Coordinates of C-alpha atoms in Angstrom, one line a residue:
Chain A
X1 CA 3.2 -10.2 68.6
X2 CA -0.5 -9.6 68.8
X3 CA -0.3 -8.7 72.5
X4 CA 2.7 -6.4 71.9
X5 CA 0.7 -4.5 69.3
X6 CA -2.3 -4.4 71.7
X7 CA -0.2 -2.7 74.3
X8 CA 1.4 -0.4 71.7
X9 CA -2.0 0.7 70.5
X10 CA -3.2 1.1 74.1
X11 CA -0.2 3.4 74.9
X12 CA -0.8 5.5 71.8
X13 CA -4.5 5.8 72.5
X14 CA -3.8 6.8 76.1
X15 CA -1.4 9.6 75.0
X16 CA -4.0 10.9 72.5
X17 CA -6.9 10.7 75.0
X18 CA -5.0 12.3 77.8
X19 CA -4.6 15.3 75.5
X20 CA -0.8 15.1 75.8
X21 CA -0.3 15.0 72.1
X22 CA -2.6 18.1 71.7
X23 CA -0.7 20.1 74.3
X24 CA 2.6 19.2 72.6
X25 CA 1.1 19.9 69.2
X26 CA -0.1 23.3 70.4
X27 CA 3.3 24.2 71.8
X28 CA 5.0 23.1 68.6
X29 CA 2.6 25.2 66.5
X30 CA 3.5 28.2 68.7
X31 CA 7.2 27.6 68.1
X32 CA 6.6 27.3 64.3
X33 CA 4.7 30.6 64.2
X34 CA 7.3 32.4 66.4
X35 CA 10.2 31.1 64.4
X36 CA 8.4 32.1 61.1
X37 CA 8.0 35.7 62.4
X38 CA 11.5 35.8 63.8
X39 CA 13.2 34.5 60.7
X40 CA 11.1 36.8 58.5
X41 CA 12.1 39.8 60.5
X42 CA 15.8 38.8 60.4
X43 CA 15.9 38.4 56.7
X44 CA 13.7 41.4 55.9
X45 CA 15.2 43.9 58.3
X46 CA 17.9 42.7 60.6
X47 CA 20.3 41.3 58.0
X48 CA 19.0 43.2 55.0
X49 CA 21.8 43.9 52.6
X50 CA 24.2 41.4 54.0
X51 CA 25.8 38.6 51.9
X52 CA 23.9 35.5 51.1
X53 CA 26.5 33.3 52.9
X54 CA 26.1 35.4 56.1
X55 CA 22.4 34.9 55.9
X56 CA 22.8 31.2 55.3
X57 CA 25.2 30.9 58.2
X58 CA 22.8 32.8 60.5
X59 CA 19.8 30.9 59.4
X60 CA 21.4 27.5 59.7
X61 CA 22.6 28.4 63.2
X62 CA 19.2 29.6 64.3
X63 CA 17.6 26.4 62.9
X64 CA 20.1 24.4 65.0
X65 CA 19.1 26.4 68.1
X66 CA 15.4 25.9 67.5
X67 CA 16.0 22.2 67.0
X68 CA 18.1 22.1 70.2
X69 CA 15.0 23.4 72.0
X70 CA 12.9 20.8 70.3
X71 CA 15.3 18.0 71.3
X72 CA 15.2 19.2 74.9
X73 CA 11.4 19.4 75.0
X74 CA 11.4 16.0 73.3
X75 CA 13.7 14.4 75.9
X76 CA 11.6 15.9 78.7
X77 CA 8.4 14.7 77.2
X78 CA 9.8 11.2 76.5
X79 CA 10.9 10.9 80.2
X80 CA 7.6 12.2 81.6
X81 CA 5.5 10.0 79.4
X82 CA 7.6 6.9 79.8
X83 CA 8.5 6.8 83.5
X84 CA 4.9 6.7 84.7
X85 CA 3.9 4.2 82.1
X86 CA 5.2 1.2 84.1
X87 CA 5.9 2.6 87.6
X88 CA 2.6 4.5 87.6
X89 CA 0.5 1.6 86.6
X90 CA 2.1 -0.5 89.3
X91 CA 1.5 2.2 91.9
X92 CA -2.1 2.7 91.1
X93 CA -2.8 -1.0 90.6
X94 CA -3.9 -0.8 86.9
X95 CA -1.2 -3.3 86.1
X96 CA -2.5 -5.9 88.5
X97 CA -5.6 -6.9 86.5
X98 CA -3.5 -6.8 83.2
X99 CA -0.5 -8.9 84.3
X100 CA -2.6 -11.8 85.6
X101 CA -4.0 -12.2 82.0
X102 CA -2.3 -14.6 79.6
X103 CA 0.4 -12.1 78.6
X104 CA 4.0 -12.1 79.5
X105 CA 5.7 -9.2 81.1
X106 CA 8.0 -8.9 78.1
X107 CA 5.0 -8.4 75.9
X108 CA 3.6 -5.7 78.2
X109 CA 7.0 -3.9 78.3
X110 CA 7.8 -4.2 74.6
X111 CA 4.3 -3.1 73.7
X112 CA 4.7 0.1 75.7
X113 CA 8.1 0.7 74.1
X114 CA 6.8 0.2 70.5
X115 CA 3.9 2.5 71.2
X116 CA 6.1 5.2 72.7
X117 CA 8.6 4.9 69.8
X118 CA 5.9 5.3 67.2
X119 CA 4.4 8.3 69.0
X120 CA 7.7 10.1 69.4
X121 CA 9.0 9.2 65.9
X122 CA 5.7 10.6 64.5
X123 CA 6.1 13.8 66.5
X124 CA 9.7 14.3 65.5
X125 CA 9.0 13.7 61.8
X126 CA 5.9 16.0 61.7
X127 CA 7.4 18.8 63.9
X128 CA 10.8 18.8 62.1
X129 CA 9.3 18.8 58.6
X130 CA 7.0 21.6 59.6
X131 CA 9.9 23.6 60.9
X132 CA 11.9 23.0 57.7
X133 CA 9.0 24.2 55.6
X134 CA 8.7 27.4 57.8
X135 CA 12.4 28.1 57.4
X136 CA 12.3 27.5 53.7
X137 CA 9.3 29.7 53.2
X138 CA 10.8 32.6 55.2
X139 CA 14.5 32.4 54.2
X140 CA 14.7 30.1 51.2
X141 CA 17.1 27.9 53.1
X142 CA 16.8 24.1 53.2
X143 CA 19.1 22.1 55.5
X144 CA 21.4 19.6 53.6
X145 CA 20.2 16.3 55.2
X146 CA 16.7 16.7 56.6
X147 CA 15.9 13.0 56.7
X148 CA 19.2 12.2 58.4
X149 CA 18.4 14.8 60.9
X150 CA 15.0 13.1 61.7
X151 CA 16.8 9.8 62.0
X152 CA 19.3 11.1 64.5
X153 CA 16.6 12.9 66.5
X154 CA 14.4 9.8 66.6
X155 CA 17.5 7.8 67.7
X156 CA 18.2 10.2 70.5
X157 CA 14.6 10.0 71.7
X158 CA 14.6 6.2 71.6
X159 CA 17.8 6.1 73.6
X160 CA 16.3 8.3 76.4
X161 CA 12.9 6.6 76.2
X162 CA 14.5 3.1 76.6
X163 CA 16.5 4.2 79.6
X164 CA 13.3 5.7 81.1
X165 CA 11.5 2.4 80.6
X166 CA 14.3 0.5 82.3
X167 CA 14.2 2.9 85.3
X168 CA 10.4 2.7 85.3
X169 CA 10.5 -1.0 86.1
X170 CA 12.1 -0.4 89.4
X171 CA 11.6 3.2 90.6
X172 CA 8.7 5.5 91.5
X173 CA 7.8 7.9 88.7
X174 CA 9.3 11.2 90.1
X175 CA 12.6 9.6 91.3
X176 CA 13.0 7.8 88.0
X177 CA 12.3 10.9 86.0
X178 CA 14.9 12.9 87.9
X179 CA 17.5 10.2 87.3
X180 CA 17.0 9.9 83.6
X181 CA 17.0 13.6 83.1
X182 CA 20.1 13.9 85.2
X183 CA 21.7 11.3 82.9
X184 CA 20.6 13.2 79.8
X185 CA 22.2 16.4 81.1
X186 CA 25.4 14.6 82.1
X187 CA 25.7 13.1 78.6
X188 CA 25.3 16.6 77.2
X189 CA 28.0 17.9 79.5
X190 CA 30.1 14.9 78.4
X191 CA 29.9 16.2 74.8
X192 CA 31.0 19.7 75.9
X193 CA 33.8 18.1 77.9
X194 CA 35.1 16.3 74.8
X195 CA 35.0 19.5 72.8
X196 CA 36.9 21.4 75.5
X197 CA 39.4 18.6 76.0
X198 CA 40.2 18.6 72.3
X199 CA 40.5 22.4 72.2
X200 CA 42.8 22.7 75.2
X201 CA 44.4 19.2 74.8
X202 CA 43.2 17.9 78.2
X203 CA 43.1 14.1 77.9
X204 CA 41.1 13.6 81.2
X205 CA 38.3 15.7 79.8
X206 CA 38.3 13.8 76.5
X207 CA 38.3 10.4 78.3
X208 CA 35.6 11.4 80.8
X209 CA 33.5 12.9 78.1
X210 CA 33.9 9.9 75.9
X211 CA 32.9 7.5 78.6
X212 CA 29.7 9.5 79.3
X213 CA 29.0 9.5 75.6
X214 CA 29.3 5.7 75.5
X215 CA 27.2 5.2 78.6
X216 CA 24.4 7.3 77.4
X217 CA 24.6 8.0 73.6
X218 CA 22.0 10.9 73.6
X219 CA 24.6 13.6 73.0
X220 CA 26.2 11.5 70.3
X221 CA 22.9 11.3 68.4
X222 CA 22.4 15.0 68.9
X223 CA 25.8 15.7 67.3
X224 CA 24.6 13.7 64.3
X225 CA 21.4 15.7 64.1
X226 CA 23.4 19.0 64.3
X227 CA 25.7 17.8 61.5
X228 CA 22.8 17.1 59.2
X229 CA 21.6 20.7 59.6
X230 CA 25.0 22.3 58.7
X231 CA 25.5 23.5 55.1
X232 CA 28.7 22.1 53.5
X233 CA 30.0 25.6 53.0
X234 CA 29.9 26.3 56.7
X235 CA 31.7 23.1 57.6
X236 CA 34.4 23.8 54.9
X237 CA 34.8 27.3 56.3
X238 CA 35.2 26.0 59.8
X239 CA 37.7 23.4 58.7
X240 CA 39.6 26.1 56.8
X241 CA 39.9 28.1 60.0
X242 CA 41.5 25.0 61.5
X243 CA 38.6 24.5 64.0
X244 CA 38.7 21.1 65.6
X245 CA 37.8 21.5 69.2
X246 CA 35.6 24.5 69.0
X247 CA 33.8 23.0 66.1
X248 CA 32.5 20.3 68.3
X249 CA 30.6 22.5 70.7
X250 CA 27.0 21.5 71.4
X251 CA 25.7 23.5 68.5
X252 CA 28.2 22.6 65.9
X253 CA 29.7 19.3 64.6
X254 CA 32.5 18.9 62.0
X255 CA 31.6 15.3 61.3
X256 CA 28.7 12.9 61.8
X257 CA 29.0 10.1 64.4
X258 CA 31.1 7.2 63.1
X259 CA 29.3 4.1 61.8
X260 CA 30.7 2.2 64.8
X261 CA 29.2 4.7 67.2
X262 CA 25.8 4.5 65.5
X263 CA 26.0 0.6 65.7
X264 CA 27.0 0.9 69.4
X265 CA 23.9 3.1 69.9
X266 CA 21.7 0.4 68.3
X267 CA 23.3 -2.3 70.5
X268 CA 22.9 0.0 73.5
X269 CA 19.1 0.3 72.9
X270 CA 18.7 -3.5 72.5
X271 CA 20.8 -4.1 75.6
X272 CA 18.8 -1.6 77.7
X273 CA 15.5 -3.2 76.5
X274 CA 16.8 -6.7 77.5
X275 CA 17.8 -5.4 80.9
X276 CA 14.4 -3.7 81.3
X277 CA 12.6 -7.0 80.5
X278 CA 14.8 -8.9 82.9
X279 CA 14.2 -6.4 85.6
X280 CA 10.5 -6.3 85.1
X281 CA 10.2 -10.1 85.0
X282 CA 11.7 -10.3 88.5
X283 CA 9.8 -7.4 89.9
X284 CA 7.5 -8.2 92.7
X285 CA 4.1 -6.6 92.3
Chain B
X1 CA -2.4 -48.5 83.0
X2 CA -4.7 -46.6 85.3
X3 CA -4.8 -42.9 85.4
X4 CA -3.8 -41.7 88.8
X5 CA -5.3 -38.7 90.5
X6 CA -3.5 -36.2 92.7
X7 CA -4.6 -33.0 94.4
X8 CA -2.2 -31.0 92.1
X9 CA -4.2 -32.1 89.1
X10 CA -7.7 -32.4 90.5
X11 CA -8.0 -29.3 92.7
X12 CA -8.7 -25.8 91.6
X13 CA -5.9 -24.7 93.9
X14 CA -3.3 -26.8 95.6
X15 CA -0.3 -25.4 97.5
X16 CA 2.5 -27.1 99.3
X17 CA 4.6 -25.2 101.8
X18 CA 4.2 -21.9 100.0
X19 CA 6.2 -19.2 101.7
X20 CA 7.1 -15.6 101.0
X21 CA 9.7 -13.7 103.0
X22 CA 10.5 -10.0 102.8
X23 CA 13.8 -9.9 104.6
X24 CA 13.2 -11.3 108.1
X25 CA 9.4 -10.9 107.8
X26 CA 7.6 -14.1 106.7
X27 CA 4.5 -12.7 105.0
X28 CA 3.3 -16.2 104.1
X29 CA 4.7 -19.1 106.0
X30 CA 4.4 -22.7 104.8
X31 CA 0.9 -22.4 103.3
X32 CA -0.4 -25.8 102.4
X33 CA -4.1 -26.0 101.3
X34 CA -6.4 -27.6 98.8
X35 CA -9.4 -25.9 97.2
X36 CA -11.7 -28.4 95.5
X37 CA -13.1 -27.4 92.1
X38 CA -16.6 -25.8 92.0
X39 CA -16.5 -24.6 95.6
X40 CA -16.5 -21.2 97.2
X41 CA -13.4 -21.0 99.3
X42 CA -13.2 -18.3 102.0
X43 CA -9.7 -17.0 102.9
X44 CA -9.8 -15.2 106.2
X45 CA -7.4 -13.5 108.4
X46 CA -6.8 -10.2 110.3
X47 CA -5.1 -7.3 108.7
X48 CA -1.5 -8.0 107.7
X49 CA -2.0 -11.8 108.0
X50 CA -0.7 -12.4 104.5
X51 CA -4.0 -12.8 102.6
X52 CA -3.3 -10.5 99.7
X53 CA 0.4 -11.7 99.5
X54 CA -1.0 -15.2 99.2
X55 CA -3.3 -14.2 96.4
X56 CA -0.4 -12.4 94.6
X57 CA 1.6 -15.6 94.9
X58 CA -1.2 -17.6 93.5
X59 CA -1.9 -15.2 90.6
X60 CA 1.8 -15.1 89.7
X61 CA 2.3 -11.4 90.5
X62 CA 4.8 -12.3 93.1
X63 CA 7.3 -15.2 93.3
X64 CA 7.4 -17.5 96.3
X65 CA 10.6 -17.8 98.4
X66 CA 9.9 -21.5 98.7
X67 CA 7.1 -24.0 98.1
X68 CA 4.9 -24.8 95.2
X69 CA 1.4 -24.1 93.9
X70 CA -0.9 -25.4 91.2
X71 CA -3.9 -23.7 89.7
X72 CA -6.4 -25.9 87.7
X73 CA -3.8 -28.6 87.5
X74 CA -1.0 -26.5 86.2
X75 CA 1.9 -24.9 88.0
X76 CA 1.4 -21.2 88.9
X77 CA 2.7 -18.9 86.2
X78 CA 1.6 -21.1 83.3
X79 CA 0.5 -18.5 80.8
X80 CA -2.3 -20.4 79.0
X81 CA -3.9 -21.3 82.3
X82 CA -4.1 -17.6 83.2
X83 CA -6.7 -17.3 80.4
X84 CA -9.0 -19.5 82.6
X85 CA -8.6 -17.3 85.7
X86 CA -10.3 -14.1 86.7
X87 CA -9.0 -11.7 89.3
X88 CA -10.4 -8.8 91.1
X89 CA -7.5 -7.1 93.0
X90 CA -8.0 -5.6 96.4
X91 CA -6.5 -2.4 94.8
X92 CA -8.9 -2.2 91.9
X93 CA -8.0 0.5 89.4
X94 CA -8.9 0.6 85.7
X95 CA -7.9 3.0 83.0
X96 CA -9.8 6.2 83.9
X97 CA -9.5 7.6 80.4
X98 CA -11.5 4.6 79.0
X99 CA -15.2 3.9 79.2
X100 CA -16.5 0.8 81.0
X101 CA -17.1 -0.9 77.7
X102 CA -13.6 -0.1 76.5
X103 CA -12.0 -1.5 79.7
X104 CA -14.1 -4.7 79.2
X105 CA -13.1 -4.9 75.5
X106 CA -9.4 -4.5 76.4
X107 CA -9.7 -7.4 78.9
X108 CA -11.5 -9.5 76.3
X109 CA -8.5 -9.0 74.1
X110 CA -6.1 -9.7 76.9
X111 CA -8.0 -12.9 77.9
X112 CA -8.1 -14.1 74.3
X113 CA -11.9 -14.2 74.3
X114 CA -12.9 -15.2 70.7
X115 CA -14.0 -12.2 68.7
X116 CA -17.5 -13.6 68.1
X117 CA -18.2 -13.9 71.8
X118 CA -16.9 -10.5 73.0
X119 CA -20.0 -8.4 72.5
X120 CA -22.3 -10.8 74.3
X121 CA -19.8 -11.3 77.2
X122 CA -19.4 -7.6 77.6
X123 CA -23.1 -7.0 77.6
X124 CA -23.7 -9.8 80.1
X125 CA -20.9 -8.6 82.4
X126 CA -22.3 -5.0 82.4
X127 CA -25.8 -6.3 83.2
X128 CA -24.6 -8.7 85.9
X129 CA -22.7 -6.0 87.8
X130 CA -25.4 -3.4 87.3
X131 CA -23.4 -1.0 85.1
X132 CA -25.4 -1.4 81.8
X133 CA -26.6 2.2 82.0
X134 CA -23.1 3.6 82.5
X135 CA -21.4 1.4 79.9
X136 CA -20.2 4.4 77.8
X137 CA -19.2 6.7 80.6
X138 CA -15.5 7.2 81.5
X139 CA -14.2 5.2 84.4
X140 CA -12.8 8.3 85.9
X141 CA -16.4 9.5 86.6
X142 CA -17.2 6.3 88.5
X143 CA -17.5 6.1 92.3
X144 CA -15.3 3.6 94.1
X145 CA -18.2 1.2 94.3
X146 CA -18.9 1.4 90.6
X147 CA -15.2 0.8 89.9
X148 CA -15.3 -2.3 92.1
X149 CA -18.4 -3.5 90.2
X150 CA -16.5 -3.0 86.9
X151 CA -13.6 -4.9 88.3
X152 CA -15.9 -7.8 89.2
X153 CA -17.2 -7.7 85.6
X154 CA -13.7 -7.7 84.2
X155 CA -12.7 -10.7 86.4
X156 CA -15.6 -12.7 84.9
X157 CA -14.8 -12.2 81.2
X158 CA -13.7 -15.2 79.2
X159 CA -15.8 -17.6 81.3
X160 CA -13.0 -18.4 83.8
X161 CA -12.9 -21.7 85.8
X162 CA -11.4 -20.0 88.8
X163 CA -12.0 -16.5 90.1
X164 CA -9.9 -14.7 92.8
X165 CA -11.9 -12.0 94.5
X166 CA -9.8 -10.0 97.0
X167 CA -12.2 -8.1 99.3
X168 CA -14.8 -7.8 96.5
X169 CA -17.3 -5.8 98.5
X170 CA -15.0 -3.4 100.3
X171 CA -16.4 -0.3 98.5
X172 CA -20.0 -1.4 98.3
X173 CA -23.1 -0.5 100.2
X174 CA -25.2 -3.2 101.9
X175 CA -27.4 -3.6 98.8
X176 CA -24.3 -3.9 96.6
X177 CA -22.8 -6.5 99.0
X178 CA -26.0 -8.6 98.8
X179 CA -25.8 -8.4 95.0
X180 CA -22.2 -9.5 94.9
X181 CA -23.0 -12.4 97.3
X182 CA -25.7 -13.5 94.9
X183 CA -23.3 -13.3 92.0
X184 CA -20.8 -15.4 93.9
X185 CA -23.4 -18.1 94.6
X186 CA -24.4 -18.0 91.0
X187 CA -20.8 -18.6 89.9
X188 CA -20.7 -21.7 92.0
X189 CA -23.9 -23.0 90.3
X190 CA -22.1 -22.6 87.0
X191 CA -19.2 -24.8 88.3
X192 CA -16.8 -21.9 88.8
X193 CA -14.4 -22.0 91.8
X194 CA -14.4 -18.8 93.8
X195 CA -11.5 -17.9 96.1
X196 CA -12.9 -15.2 98.3
X197 CA -10.6 -13.1 100.4
X198 CA -12.7 -11.2 102.9
X199 CA -12.8 -9.5 106.2
X200 CA -16.6 -9.7 106.3
X201 CA -17.1 -12.9 108.3
X202 CA -20.9 -12.9 108.0
X203 CA -20.5 -12.7 104.3
X204 CA -18.1 -15.6 104.2
X205 CA -20.3 -17.6 106.5
X206 CA -23.2 -17.1 104.2
X207 CA -21.6 -18.2 101.0
X208 CA -18.5 -20.3 101.6
X209 CA -18.3 -24.0 101.4
X210 CA -14.8 -24.2 102.9
X211 CA -12.5 -21.8 104.6
X212 CA -9.0 -21.3 105.7
X213 CA -8.0 -18.9 108.5
X214 CA -4.5 -17.4 108.2
X215 CA -2.7 -15.5 110.9
X216 CA 0.9 -14.1 110.7
X217 CA 1.4 -15.9 107.5
X218 CA 0.4 -19.3 108.7
X219 CA -2.8 -21.3 108.3
X220 CA -4.3 -21.7 111.8
X221 CA -7.5 -23.7 110.7
X222 CA -9.0 -24.9 107.6
X223 CA -11.9 -27.2 106.6
X224 CA -15.5 -27.1 105.5
X225 CA -17.7 -24.5 107.2
X226 CA -19.3 -27.3 109.2
X227 CA -15.9 -28.7 110.4
X228 CA -14.7 -25.3 111.4
X229 CA -17.8 -24.2 113.2
X230 CA -18.2 -27.5 115.1
X231 CA -21.2 -29.0 113.4
X232 CA -22.8 -31.8 115.4
X233 CA -22.7 -29.8 118.6
X234 CA -26.1 -29.8 120.3
X235 CA -27.3 -27.9 123.4
X236 CA -30.1 -29.4 125.5
X237 CA -31.8 -27.8 128.5
X238 CA -32.4 -30.8 130.7
X239 CA -33.4 -31.5 134.4
X240 CA -33.5 -34.8 136.3
X241 CA -30.5 -36.3 134.6
X242 CA -28.1 -38.1 137.0
X243 CA -24.5 -39.2 136.7
X244 CA -25.5 -42.6 135.4
X245 CA -27.6 -40.9 132.8
X246 CA -24.6 -38.9 131.7
X247 CA -22.6 -42.0 131.3
X248 CA -25.4 -43.7 129.4
X249 CA -25.4 -41.0 126.6
X250 CA -21.6 -41.2 126.2
X251 CA -21.9 -43.2 123.0
X252 CA -23.6 -40.2 121.3
X253 CA -20.7 -37.9 121.8
X254 CA -18.7 -35.9 124.3
X255 CA -21.1 -34.5 126.8
X256 CA -20.5 -31.5 129.1
X257 CA -22.9 -30.1 131.7
X258 CA -23.3 -26.6 132.9
X259 CA -26.3 -26.1 135.3
X260 CA -29.3 -27.1 133.3
X261 CA -27.5 -27.0 129.9
X262 CA -26.1 -30.1 128.5
X263 CA -23.7 -29.8 125.5
X264 CA -23.0 -32.8 123.4
X265 CA -20.2 -32.5 120.8
X266 CA -19.9 -34.8 117.7
X267 CA -23.5 -35.9 117.3
X268 CA -24.4 -36.8 113.8
X269 CA -27.6 -34.8 112.8
X270 CA -29.6 -38.0 112.1
X271 CA -28.9 -39.2 115.6
X272 CA -30.3 -36.2 117.4
X273 CA -33.8 -37.6 117.8
X274 CA -32.3 -40.8 119.2
X275 CA -30.3 -38.9 121.8
X276 CA -33.5 -37.0 122.9
X277 CA -35.4 -40.3 123.1
X278 CA -32.7 -41.9 125.2
X279 CA -32.7 -38.9 127.6
X280 CA -36.5 -39.3 128.0
X281 CA -36.1 -43.0 128.5
X282 CA -33.5 -42.3 131.2
X283 CA -36.2 -40.3 133.0
X284 CA -34.7 -36.9 132.3
X285 CA -37.0 -33.9 131.5
X286 CA -36.1 -32.1 128.2
X287 CA -37.0 -28.4 128.1
X288 CA -35.3 -27.2 125.0
X289 CA -33.0 -28.4 122.2
X290 CA -30.8 -26.2 120.0
X291 CA -27.9 -26.5 117.6
X292 CA -24.9 -25.2 119.4
X293 CA -23.3 -23.6 116.3
X294 CA -20.7 -20.9 116.7
X295 CA -20.8 -18.0 114.5
X296 CA -17.8 -17.7 112.2
X297 CA -16.9 -14.5 114.1
X298 CA -16.8 -16.3 117.4
X299 CA -14.7 -19.1 115.9
X300 CA -12.4 -16.6 114.2
X301 CA -11.8 -14.6 117.4
X302 CA -11.2 -17.9 119.3
X303 CA -8.7 -19.0 116.7
X304 CA -6.8 -15.8 116.8
X305 CA -6.6 -15.5 120.6
X306 CA -3.0 -15.2 121.4
X307 CA -1.5 -16.7 124.6

């Protein structure tokens, strides 16, 4: 455990020293400021005089869009931080002096994973809370389940980060990054396919989409995050309009992921980590 | 009951039939060798002979296709034993975003160096490799030679019993090379076994007690430096020595003649004066006597000559 924490600390220190955190922080601040200005203008001028429920609807939708951008940037960052963490250290030779020490490869890998999870979870929490504060100050709106949102966003990032770590044990950084991002996009498309399938009653789309969502549960977690940002009134209105399929588009979700799906996601993460350890143990250096 | 001894337990390194194949290519082929404790062992071979692969097999970075190896009496891969081993890789890279002290501190933690000893060990390592004045500078600002020095310092943390140095002077200038040679000799005086992988034959000849020469994955010669370089060979410039005289000196060793030069192989050093006295007694005139020792380079090239 001591060695796992040592590698976790090392991973976090590296991210801080390499100024990655600061760049991400700077970009986040920019988004916060821009969204503050944008929302303020919307409420003060664009939608002035409109009903409160219209403003609420617009605000919640804009918040979802902003958070979608966050989730995308987060996935990109997770991939580009994680993939070089193993593959890069093997390529440059930094890992040689480390792995001949009295540490197991599992400790090295798990340490990196813990460090990356703590880093991204911290970022998600701080950035999301800051955005919620901005939205609240400018429009008076607070999303219904902010903590649940953070939980799903963290889960989505951990899923992609674990996959990136697995790929990193075998592939060169750039190739690995492309594969994981490709998978992330496919899973997102899978979510869209399920929605379209439901709307137009196409079983093949539903089946294909569902398989993708099982293979890579990023989009499933994103749907949970979206759901936690939707005001109850909005969901009730959508249900009243009989929306089923359309309500499941990338930026809207009528229901949170089932407990079984969340449990599957947890098992998926554990399984991928076990595979990564196995793969790394057998890796010739 | 008596305690038995075996090369697996007693040696610093012992390998039996160690092999590594990458598809059809046998990078290391049936490597069997024994490195006694407390010696400097030179591991030589041309480019692509399998030297670095052998080191990776021994340090557990790579798994053998077949064969076995023991380090300090324990099978390769034994995690606690790794705490007693230092390693300077051929491809030496350390975290560029850290300072030299931070890299050393990290490796102290990795090597389980007790907290109370860390500061002293780090300071000693920095002084030993000549980086004391750059201790707090980022590694990224270091030249290649300085990074290699840092790597040597890293490999010596935790007072290892066995140190693998893979081309430890490849990035150093002649002064740096001399310093590293001195460090290696000092390590031996502390009882540390050094496994030195090197191209620089003169360097190996100067410091090593024992060598193995590897070519295309196979050991083509191994032994003490004296054994490998034909110790006991003596060259004598002599005239007035007839055939009977040649036969009379046969008990001293195998004798060959080429014009005025007589080469006798297998003479024990303490018998050289007796040999000269015998030649004089036989009526031969001795003009010069010299040890006919090959350089390691000559021997190396001879060993690698392909039919």
